[in-house]
Short mmCIF file of C-alpha atoms in Angstrom, two decimals:
data_model
loop_
_atom_site.label_atom_id
_atom_site.label_comp_id
_atom_site.label_asym_id
_atom_site.label_seq_id
_atom_site.Cartn_x
_atom_site.Cartn_y
_atom_site.Cartn_z
CA UNK I 1 106.20 115.33 79.93
CA UNK I 2 106.87 117.63 83.12
CA UNK I 3 109.62 118.40 82.18
CA UNK I 4 109.32 119.10 78.20
CA UNK I 5 107.23 121.51 79.25
CA UNK I 6 109.33 122.98 82.18
CA UNK I 7 112.20 123.30 79.03
CA UNK I 8 109.60 125.01 76.89
CA UNK I 9 108.30 127.24 79.74
CA UNK I 10 112.01 128.09 80.09
CA UNK I 11 112.43 129.03 76.76
CA UNK I 12 109.39 131.52 76.04
CA UNK I 13 110.41 132.92 79.35
CA UNK I 14 113.60 133.93 78.01
CA UNK I 15 112.39 134.94 75.20
CA UNK I 16 110.05 137.34 76.25
CA UNK I 17 113.09 138.31 78.60
CA UNK I 18 114.99 139.70 75.47
CA UNK I 19 112.61 140.77 73.88
CA UNK I 20 111.23 143.34 76.64
CA UNK I 21 114.51 144.49 77.16
CA UNK I 22 115.47 145.10 73.27
CA UNK I 23 111.81 146.93 73.60
CA UNK I 24 113.06 149.30 76.45
CA UNK I 25 116.29 149.59 75.04
CA UNK I 26 115.37 151.12 71.71
CA UNK I 27 112.28 152.93 73.30
CA UNK I 28 115.52 154.83 76.07
CA UNK I 29 117.53 155.40 72.27
CA UNK I 30 114.42 156.79 70.53
CA UNK I 31 112.08 157.95 73.04
CA UNK I 32 112.00 161.51 74.94
CA UNK I 33 111.40 160.79 78.26
CA UNK I 34 114.22 158.91 80.99
CA UNK I 35 112.86 155.12 81.89
CA UNK I 36 112.04 154.96 85.16
CA UNK I 37 113.66 151.66 85.94
CA UNK I 38 116.63 149.52 83.96
CA UNK I 39 115.61 147.81 80.53
CA UNK I 40 116.64 144.22 82.80
CA UNK I 41 113.73 144.70 85.53
CA UNK I 42 111.36 145.54 82.94
CA UNK I 43 112.48 142.52 81.38
CA UNK I 44 112.57 140.18 84.65
CA UNK I 45 109.41 141.71 85.72
CA UNK I 46 108.04 140.21 81.81
CA UNK I 47 110.22 136.53 82.32
CA UNK I 48 108.32 136.79 86.00
CA UNK I 49 104.83 136.81 84.07
CA UNK I 50 105.24 134.58 81.58
CA UNK I 51 107.10 131.97 84.38
CA UNK I 52 104.91 132.31 87.23
CA UNK I 53 101.15 131.59 87.03
CA UNK I 54 101.96 128.64 83.97
CA UNK I 55 104.27 127.24 87.11
CA UNK I 56 101.32 127.87 89.52
CA UNK I 57 98.86 126.08 86.91
CA UNK I 58 101.42 123.41 86.86
CA UNK I 59 101.69 123.01 90.54
CA UNK I 60 98.20 122.32 90.74
CA UNK I 61 97.94 120.03 88.08
CA UNK I 62 101.07 117.63 89.86
CA UNK I 63 98.80 117.95 92.75
CA UNK I 64 95.25 117.53 91.82
CA UNK I 65 95.13 115.73 89.12
CA UNK I 66 96.14 112.01 90.09
CA UNK I 67 93.81 112.79 92.78
CA UNK I 68 91.23 113.60 90.71
CA UNK I 69 91.40 110.94 88.46
CA UNK I 70 91.71 108.44 91.45
CA UNK I 71 88.39 109.90 92.29
CA UNK I 72 86.59 109.80 89.13
CA UNK I 73 87.59 106.69 88.11
CA UNK I 74 86.77 104.86 91.85
CA UNK I 75 83.53 105.95 92.49
CA UNK I 76 82.82 103.99 88.77
CA UNK I 77 84.82 101.08 89.50
CA UNK I 78 83.92 97.98 86.64
CA UNK I 79 81.24 95.18 88.36
CA UNK I 80 83.98 92.62 88.50
CA UNK I 81 85.85 94.30 91.03
CA UNK I 82 86.23 92.78 94.22
CA UNK I 83 83.41 93.17 96.93
CA UNK I 84 84.53 93.89 100.01
CA UNK I 85 87.75 95.80 101.53
CA UNK I 86 91.15 95.69 101.58
CA UNK I 87 90.63 93.37 97.82
CA UNK I 88 87.96 96.64 96.04
CA UNK I 89 91.14 99.15 96.72
CA UNK I 90 94.44 97.00 96.00
CA UNK I 91 92.03 96.57 92.03
CA UNK I 92 92.41 100.73 92.49
CA UNK I 93 96.01 100.65 93.26
CA UNK I 94 96.93 97.80 90.92
CA UNK I 95 94.77 99.00 87.99
CA UNK I 96 96.69 102.56 88.48
CA UNK I 97 100.02 100.84 88.56
CA UNK I 98 98.93 99.14 85.46
CA UNK I 99 98.22 102.92 84.20
CA UNK I 100 101.47 104.20 84.81
CA UNK I 101 103.15 101.10 82.91
CA UNK I 102 104.15 99.13 85.98
CA UNK I 103 102.80 95.24 87.69
CA UNK I 104 99.76 94.61 89.82
CA UNK I 105 100.08 92.86 93.33
CA UNK I 106 100.49 89.21 93.73
CA UNK I 107 96.57 89.30 94.43
CA UNK I 108 95.21 86.31 92.71
CA UNK I 109 92.29 87.80 90.32
CA UNK I 110 89.84 85.60 88.18
CA UNK I 111 89.67 85.83 84.37
CA UNK I 112 87.05 88.21 84.20
CA UNK I 113 88.56 90.24 87.16
CA UNK I 114 91.58 90.11 84.87
CA UNK I 115 90.13 91.40 82.29
CA UNK I 116 88.00 94.01 84.07
CA UNK I 117 91.28 95.11 85.59
CA UNK I 118 92.96 95.73 82.48
CA UNK I 119 89.71 97.73 81.33
CA UNK I 120 90.38 99.94 84.49
CA UNK I 121 94.07 100.49 83.72
CA UNK I 122 92.66 101.13 80.44
CA UNK I 123 90.44 103.86 81.25
CA UNK I 124 92.71 105.90 83.98
CA UNK I 125 94.73 105.41 81.17
CA UNK I 126 93.07 107.35 79.51
CA UNK I 127 91.45 110.04 81.03
CA UNK I 128 95.08 110.64 82.29
CA UNK I 129 96.19 111.48 78.76
CA UNK I 130 93.79 114.06 78.64
CA UNK I 131 93.67 115.60 81.64
CA UNK I 132 97.73 116.19 80.61
CA UNK I 133 95.90 117.37 77.21
CA UNK I 134 94.36 119.53 78.78
CA UNK I 135 97.17 120.49 81.93
CA UNK I 136 99.37 121.73 79.14
CA UNK I 137 96.71 123.83 77.31
CA UNK I 138 95.96 125.30 80.63
CA UNK I 139 100.06 125.76 80.55
CA UNK I 140 100.71 127.09 77.54
CA UNK I 141 97.45 129.56 77.89
CA UNK I 142 98.60 131.21 81.33
CA UNK I 143 101.97 131.50 79.64
CA UNK I 144 100.38 132.88 76.73
CA UNK I 145 98.33 135.99 79.00
CA UNK I 146 101.66 136.49 81.16
CA UNK I 147 103.98 137.51 78.88
CA UNK I 148 101.05 139.19 76.89
CA UNK I 149 100.40 141.43 80.20
CA UNK I 150 103.81 141.84 80.82
CA UNK I 151 104.54 143.00 77.20
CA UNK I 152 101.89 145.38 77.67
CA UNK I 153 103.85 147.04 80.17
CA UNK I 154 106.86 146.70 79.26
CA UNK I 155 106.67 151.33 78.77
CA UNK I 156 109.10 153.87 80.02
CA UNK I 157 106.93 155.09 82.68
CA UNK I 158 106.04 151.55 84.09
CA UNK I 159 108.11 151.59 87.26
CA UNK I 160 109.34 147.93 86.30
CA UNK I 161 111.95 147.69 89.40
CA UNK I 162 109.43 148.47 92.38
CA UNK I 163 106.77 145.72 90.64
CA UNK I 164 110.36 142.66 90.65
CA UNK I 165 111.23 143.93 94.12
CA UNK I 166 107.57 143.43 95.05
CA UNK I 167 107.64 140.02 93.44
CA UNK I 168 110.71 139.37 95.23
CA UNK I 169 109.72 140.22 98.77
CA UNK I 170 106.47 137.70 98.22
CA UNK I 171 108.56 134.89 98.01
CA UNK I 172 110.43 135.92 100.37
CA UNK I 173 108.21 136.10 102.05
CA UNK I 174 106.40 132.46 100.74
CA UNK I 175 109.97 131.05 102.03
CA UNK I 176 108.85 132.45 105.53
CA UNK I 177 105.78 130.99 105.60
CA UNK I 178 106.59 127.32 104.95
CA UNK I 179 108.75 127.32 107.93
CA UNK I 180 105.55 128.52 110.02
CA UNK I 181 103.09 126.44 108.61
CA UNK I 182 105.88 123.58 109.20
CA UNK I 183 105.93 124.20 112.35
CA UNK I 184 102.41 124.59 112.58
CA UNK I 185 101.81 121.27 111.15
CA UNK I 186 104.22 119.58 113.21
CA UNK I 187 102.75 121.05 116.49
CA UNK I 188 98.97 120.57 114.54
CA UNK I 189 99.81 116.78 114.51
CA UNK I 190 100.99 116.75 118.09
CA UNK I 191 98.19 117.80 120.04
CA UNK I 192 95.91 116.17 117.49
CA UNK I 193 97.72 112.73 118.09
CA UNK I 194 98.11 113.53 121.94
CA UNK I 195 94.27 114.35 122.38
CA UNK I 196 93.53 111.23 121.28
CA UNK I 197 95.98 109.47 124.18
CA UNK I 198 94.73 111.60 127.05
CA UNK I 199 90.81 110.36 126.11
CA UNK I 200 91.98 107.09 127.08
CA UNK I 201 95.03 108.16 129.95
CA UNK I 202 94.66 110.88 132.13
CA UNK I 203 97.36 113.64 131.56
CA UNK I 204 98.18 113.43 135.36
CA UNK I 205 98.78 110.14 135.72
CA UNK I 206 100.94 109.87 131.95
CA UNK I 207 103.06 113.18 133.88
CA UNK I 208 103.49 111.96 137.07
CA UNK I 209 103.17 107.64 137.16
CA UNK I 210 106.36 106.28 137.88
CA UNK I 211 105.60 103.15 136.09
CA UNK I 212 106.16 102.65 132.11
CA UNK I 213 104.76 99.62 130.77
CA UNK I 214 102.97 100.09 127.78
CA UNK I 215 103.03 96.44 126.51
CA UNK I 216 101.26 95.33 128.98
CA UNK I 217 97.81 97.73 128.09
CA UNK I 218 95.67 94.82 126.18
CA UNK I 219 92.46 96.32 125.64
CA UNK I 220 91.91 100.18 125.75
CA UNK I 221 89.88 100.29 128.96
CA UNK I 222 92.86 98.76 130.99
CA UNK I 223 94.90 101.32 130.36
CA UNK I 224 93.45 103.50 133.38
CA UNK I 225 94.26 100.71 136.24
CA UNK I 226 97.72 99.00 134.79
CA UNK I 227 98.95 101.96 135.25
CA UNK I 228 101.34 101.41 132.08
CA UNK I 229 101.58 105.35 131.17
CA UNK I 230 104.17 107.02 133.47
CA UNK I 231 106.31 108.88 131.76
CA UNK I 232 108.97 109.73 135.31
CA UNK I 233 111.11 107.29 134.15
CA UNK I 234 111.31 108.52 130.40
CA UNK I 235 112.42 112.11 131.90
CA UNK I 236 114.82 110.79 134.35
CA UNK I 237 116.32 108.82 132.09
CA UNK I 238 116.54 111.30 129.66
CA UNK I 239 117.62 113.95 132.26
CA UNK I 240 121.29 112.10 133.71
CA UNK I 241 122.02 111.55 130.60
CA UNK I 242 121.30 114.86 129.90
CA UNK I 243 123.47 115.84 132.72
CA UNK I 244 126.23 113.87 132.14
CA UNK I 245 127.25 114.87 129.11
CA UNK I 246 126.50 118.36 129.39
CA UNK I 247 128.64 117.57 132.65
CA UNK I 248 131.32 116.26 129.48
CA UNK I 249 131.12 118.93 126.73
CA UNK I 250 130.96 121.94 128.62
CA UNK I 251 133.98 122.64 130.98
CA UNK I 252 135.89 120.90 127.96
CA UNK I 253 134.45 123.04 125.46
CA UNK I 254 134.83 126.29 126.82
CA UNK I 255 138.46 125.22 128.02
CA UNK I 256 138.53 124.84 124.31
CA UNK I 257 136.85 127.69 123.10
CA UNK I 258 138.78 130.40 125.48
CA UNK I 259 142.25 129.02 124.14
CA UNK I 260 141.52 129.50 121.56
CA UNK I 261 139.88 132.96 121.95
CA UNK I 262 142.43 133.93 123.74
CA UNK I 263 145.59 132.37 123.88
CA UNK I 264 146.62 130.31 120.67
CA UNK I 265 148.18 131.40 117.65
CA UNK I 266 146.96 132.08 114.44
CA UNK I 267 148.79 129.09 113.05
CA UNK I 268 147.08 127.39 116.25
CA UNK I 269 144.46 128.50 115.79
CA UNK I 270 143.82 127.48 112.18
CA UNK I 271 144.54 123.72 112.71
CA UNK I 272 142.97 122.91 116.25
CA UNK I 273 139.50 124.55 115.25
CA UNK I 274 138.98 122.64 111.95
CA UNK I 275 139.73 119.59 114.01
CA UNK I 276 137.58 120.56 117.46
CA UNK I 277 134.56 120.62 114.26
CA UNK I 278 134.82 117.51 112.17
CA UNK I 279 133.22 116.01 115.44
CA UNK I 280 130.10 117.85 114.77
CA UNK I 281 130.21 116.38 111.60
CA UNK I 282 130.85 112.32 112.48
CA UNK I 283 127.23 110.79 111.91
CA UNK I 284 125.19 110.11 115.52
CA UNK I 285 125.09 106.45 114.55
CA UNK I 286 128.76 106.27 114.40
CA UNK I 287 129.29 107.69 118.42
CA UNK I 288 126.68 104.73 119.06
CA UNK I 289 129.08 102.08 117.54
CA UNK I 290 132.14 103.99 119.34
CA UNK I 291 129.56 103.97 122.26
CA UNK I 292 128.59 99.71 122.17
CA UNK I 293 131.71 98.52 121.25
CA UNK I 294 134.76 100.28 122.78
CA UNK I 295 133.47 102.74 124.78
CA UNK I 296 131.21 100.39 127.48
CA UNK I 297 133.41 97.49 127.37
CA UNK I 298 136.06 99.32 128.14
CA UNK I 299 134.05 101.18 131.12
CA UNK I 300 133.68 97.63 131.97
CA UNK I 301 136.95 95.99 132.50
CA UNK I 302 137.39 99.41 134.11
CA UNK I 303 134.54 98.07 137.01
CA UNK I 304 134.76 95.06 137.26
CA UNK I 305 138.66 95.37 137.67
CA UNK I 306 137.66 97.70 140.54
CA UNK I 307 135.49 95.60 141.59
CA UNK I 308 137.69 92.87 142.66
CA UNK I 309 140.12 94.56 143.90
CA UNK I 310 137.13 95.88 146.54
CA UNK I 311 135.88 92.37 147.23
CA UNK I 312 136.96 90.77 150.14
CA UNK I 313 137.27 94.17 152.07
CA UNK I 314 135.04 97.01 154.13
CA UNK I 315 133.70 97.19 150.88
CA UNK I 316 132.70 93.49 149.00
CA UNK I 317 129.34 94.92 148.26
CA UNK I 318 130.74 97.87 146.45
CA UNK I 319 132.47 95.60 144.91
CA UNK I 320 130.45 92.84 144.13
CA UNK I 321 127.83 95.98 142.75
CA UNK I 322 131.31 97.16 140.35
CA UNK I 323 131.80 93.29 139.62
CA UNK I 324 127.72 93.23 137.94
CA UNK I 325 128.01 96.03 135.95
CA UNK I 326 127.11 95.89 131.89
CA UNK I 327 128.11 97.72 128.81
CA UNK I 328 125.15 99.42 128.52
CA UNK I 329 125.29 102.13 131.21
CA UNK I 330 124.24 105.86 131.53
CA UNK I 331 126.82 107.13 132.08
CA UNK I 332 128.33 105.99 128.78
CA UNK I 333 125.76 107.04 126.12
CA UNK I 334 125.87 110.14 128.25
CA UNK I 335 130.02 110.68 127.64
CA UNK I 336 129.31 110.14 124.25
CA UNK I 337 127.00 112.08 123.57
CA UNK I 338 129.14 114.77 126.04
CA UNK I 339 131.96 114.24 123.48
CA UNK I 340 129.82 114.47 120.35
CA UNK I 341 128.45 118.23 121.88
CA UNK I 342 132.43 119.20 122.74
CA UNK I 343 132.13 121.10 118.69
CA UNK I 344 128.94 122.53 119.71
CA UNK I 345 129.41 124.04 122.71
CA UNK I 346 133.23 125.06 122.11
CA UNK I 347 132.46 126.45 118.11
CA UNK I 348 129.76 128.99 119.71
CA UNK I 349 131.88 129.57 122.74
CA UNK I 350 134.15 130.95 121.08
CA UNK I 351 132.17 133.44 118.60
CA UNK I 352 130.98 134.72 121.87
CA UNK I 353 133.95 135.42 123.28
CA UNK I 354 135.58 136.53 120.18
CA UNK I 355 132.46 139.43 120.26
CA UNK I 356 133.29 140.54 123.57
CA UNK I 357 134.97 144.04 122.80
CA UNK I 358 138.53 144.68 122.64
CA UNK I 359 137.72 147.62 124.62
CA UNK I 360 137.33 145.57 128.13
CA UNK I 361 140.56 143.56 128.03
CA UNK I 362 142.48 146.47 126.90
CA UNK I 363 141.46 148.14 129.89
CA UNK I 364 141.53 145.04 132.38
CA UNK I 365 144.99 146.00 131.63
CA UNK I 366 146.05 149.16 132.13
CA UNK I 367 144.99 148.82 135.35
CA UNK I 368 147.26 146.04 135.54
CA UNK I 369 145.54 142.45 135.25
CA UNK I 370 147.43 139.76 133.91
CA UNK I 371 145.91 137.91 130.64
CA UNK I 372 144.57 134.76 132.65
CA UNK I 373 142.92 138.22 135.52
CA UNK I 374 141.19 139.40 132.18
CA UNK I 375 139.25 136.38 131.16
CA UNK I 376 138.24 135.39 135.03
CA UNK I 377 137.10 138.93 135.63
CA UNK I 378 136.31 141.34 132.36
CA UNK I 379 136.05 138.70 129.52
CA UNK I 380 134.20 135.58 130.81
CA UNK I 381 131.70 138.13 132.74
CA UNK I 382 131.34 140.11 129.76
CA UNK I 383 130.47 136.60 127.63
CA UNK I 384 128.14 134.64 130.44
CA UNK I 385 125.24 135.85 128.70
CA UNK I 386 125.85 134.13 125.73
CA UNK I 387 127.75 130.94 126.86
CA UNK I 388 125.03 130.28 129.25
CA UNK I 389 122.56 130.56 125.54
CA UNK I 390 125.27 128.33 123.87
CA UNK I 391 124.50 125.62 127.17
CA UNK I 392 121.09 125.34 126.90
CA UNK I 393 120.88 125.19 123.44
CA UNK I 394 123.29 122.03 123.95
CA UNK I 395 120.81 120.64 126.71
CA UNK I 396 118.25 120.45 123.83
CA UNK I 397 120.59 118.58 121.72
CA UNK I 398 121.33 116.34 124.20
CA UNK I 399 117.71 115.98 125.12
CA UNK I 400 116.86 114.80 121.67
CA UNK I 401 119.26 112.38 121.08
CA UNK I 402 118.24 109.10 119.89
CA UNK I 403 121.12 106.55 118.26
CA UNK I 404 123.90 106.96 121.03
CA UNK I 405 121.13 106.46 123.45
CA UNK I 406 119.48 103.86 121.99
CA UNK I 407 122.99 101.71 121.43
CA UNK I 408 124.62 102.49 123.97
CA UNK I 409 122.07 103.00 127.11
CA UNK I 410 119.31 100.39 127.47
CA UNK I 411 115.88 100.44 127.05
CA UNK I 412 115.04 100.15 130.68
CA UNK I 413 112.88 102.53 132.14
CA UNK I 414 113.98 103.05 135.30
CA UNK I 415 113.90 106.15 137.72
CA UNK I 416 117.55 105.94 139.68
CA UNK I 417 119.95 108.27 139.70
CA UNK I 418 122.95 105.64 139.64
CA UNK I 419 124.72 106.39 136.26
CA UNK I 420 126.34 102.64 136.30
CA UNK I 421 122.67 101.52 135.53
CA UNK I 422 120.99 101.16 132.56
CA UNK I 423 118.13 103.96 131.73
CA UNK I 424 115.68 104.96 128.41
CA UNK I 425 115.14 108.03 127.17
CA UNK I 426 112.26 109.95 125.61
CA UNK I 427 113.41 109.56 122.48
CA UNK I 428 114.34 105.77 122.76
CA UNK I 429 110.75 105.04 123.14
CA UNK I 430 109.07 106.86 120.41
CA UNK I 431 111.02 104.97 118.18
CA UNK I 432 110.11 101.90 119.93
CA UNK I 433 106.56 102.56 120.31
CA UNK I 434 106.46 103.21 116.41
CA UNK I 435 108.41 100.86 114.85
CA UNK I 436 106.89 97.34 112.88
CA UNK I 437 103.79 97.48 111.92
CA UNK I 438 101.69 99.45 113.53
CA UNK I 439 97.72 100.92 113.90
CA UNK I 440 97.60 104.53 115.03
CA UNK I 441 94.19 103.65 117.37
CA UNK I 442 95.78 101.83 120.23
CA UNK I 443 97.10 103.69 123.45
CA UNK I 444 100.43 102.03 123.16
CA UNK I 445 101.28 103.74 119.75
CA UNK I 446 99.48 106.93 120.69
CA UNK I 447 101.58 107.46 123.67
CA UNK I 448 104.30 108.41 121.38
CA UNK I 449 103.00 111.61 120.69
CA UNK I 450 101.68 112.26 124.03
CA UNK I 451 106.30 112.20 124.75
CA UNK I 452 106.10 113.67 121.66
CA UNK I 453 104.20 116.43 122.74
CA UNK I 454 105.93 116.45 126.10
CA UNK I 455 109.55 116.74 124.44
CA UNK I 456 109.00 119.26 122.34
CA UNK I 457 107.34 121.70 124.92
CA UNK I 458 110.34 120.74 127.07
CA UNK I 459 113.11 121.72 124.11
CA UNK I 460 110.77 124.52 123.25
CA UNK I 461 111.20 125.93 126.41
CA UNK I 462 115.22 125.89 126.51
CA UNK I 463 115.14 127.65 123.39
CA UNK I 464 113.08 129.82 124.40
CA UNK I 465 115.52 130.84 126.98
CA UNK I 466 118.62 130.17 125.64
CA UNK I 467 117.24 132.85 122.41
CA UNK I 468 116.34 135.76 125.33
CA UNK I 469 119.95 135.16 126.51
CA UNK I 470 121.18 135.71 123.93
CA UNK I 471 119.60 138.77 122.71
CA UNK I 472 119.92 140.06 126.13
CA UNK I 473 123.61 139.54 125.30
CA UNK I 474 123.69 140.75 121.96
CA UNK I 475 121.83 144.32 123.26
CA UNK I 476 125.00 144.88 125.39
CA UNK I 477 127.75 144.82 123.91
CA UNK I 478 126.53 144.84 119.94
#
C-alpha cells in the first residue's frame, strides 16, 4: 500500500513539474516581462509543494497509525481475554499478528479465548483498513492542495529560485539536526540510566574503587558494602592496552607516512598506500581471530621457550613465570590493535605532511640542508600539531575497541602494568554486562551505563583536544 502511494505521488509530482515548467516557458515566450527565475526553478518549486506535504502526512501515518490502533483496541479488549499480565499483553500481540496475516504465539488459549482472539484480530484489521483509507485521502488532499498552491505561484515575477534554495537550506539544516539530535539522544539515555545507577552506587566509589566484581552484588542493599563496582581496574586495563597499541601504531604509521610523503616515488606510492589502507577495511573480529589463533600462541611459545632457558639460573623465578604465560595477555591485544591502527595513523599523517607548504622545504634546501635534515628540522615540526591530532584520534579509536580485547586479552579485571597478564577493558565489560536476557533494573546491568558515560566523557575530551590541535594547525598553514 505504501509503495503504491509513493509511486502515485512520484507520478503526480513529475506531472506538476512538467506542467509548471511548460507554463513558465510559454509565459517567457509570449509575455512582455522577464522571468525572475528560470522555468526549472518554478517546476522544482511546484514539485516540492506537491510531494513534501503528502510525504509528511504519509510519515505521520506510518509512525502514529499502528500506535493509534493499539491504543484503541487495547482499551477495548474482549472480556474473554486473560486478566493477568503478561498473558493479557500477549493476547493483544497475538491479535495484531493475526491481523497482519501472521501467526499467533505458542500460548495455549481456550476455545472461547480463540474465538475472541480471532474477532479481536478482525476488528484490528478493519480499523487498520479504515486508517489506511483515511490516510490515503489525507495524502491525496495534501498533494492536491500543495500542487494547487505551487501552481498558483508559477508566475514570471515569483522568486522561485529563492524559494527552492530555501527548501534546500531547510533540508540541509534537518540533516545536520539529525546528527545533533542523535548525539543528544545518546547522551541523555546514558545520563538517565547512569543517574539510576549512581543512586545505588556512590560515584566516588565507582571512580576510585579498585575491586570490580558486579556478580557478588545480589541485592541492591548489598551494593554499597560489597565494593564490587570499582571501575579503576577496567580503566587501567583499557589504558594499558591503548598504550601498547599506540607504541605499535605510532612509530610504524608515522615512519610509513614519512616514507610515502617524502621518499617514495609516484609508482611506489600508488602501490604501497592502497596496500596499507587495506588493513583499515578488515573487520575487527578478523583481527580478533588473528590475535587468538596466531599471535597469542606464538607469543606464548616464545615466552615459554625463553622461560625454559632461564629456569635453573640466576633468573629462575622469572623463567618460571614466563613458562606459565598463557595465550590471552594485554601484549597480544595491544600489538594486534596497533596493527589495526597503522593505516589510520599513516593515512592521516601522510595527508598532514603533504599539507606542509613546499616553500618550507625549498627554503631548507636553499640553506644547504639535506633531505633527512629537512624532514627532521622543518617538515616534522611544521606537521607536528596535525600529527598529534591524528595520534589522539587513534587513541580514541583504540579506547573504544571491543572484539580484539575480548578475544585476545581475557576478562580478568586487575590493576597491573604487566603486559603479559590477562586484563579487561571498559568496552568488554559493557558487552558482558548487557549480554543475555537482562533486566535494566539491577545495579549490575545499570553499571554498564555508568561505564559507558565515563568512557564517553574520556573519548569526547580526547576528540576535542585533537580537533583543537588540528584547527590550530590549519590556521597556521592553510
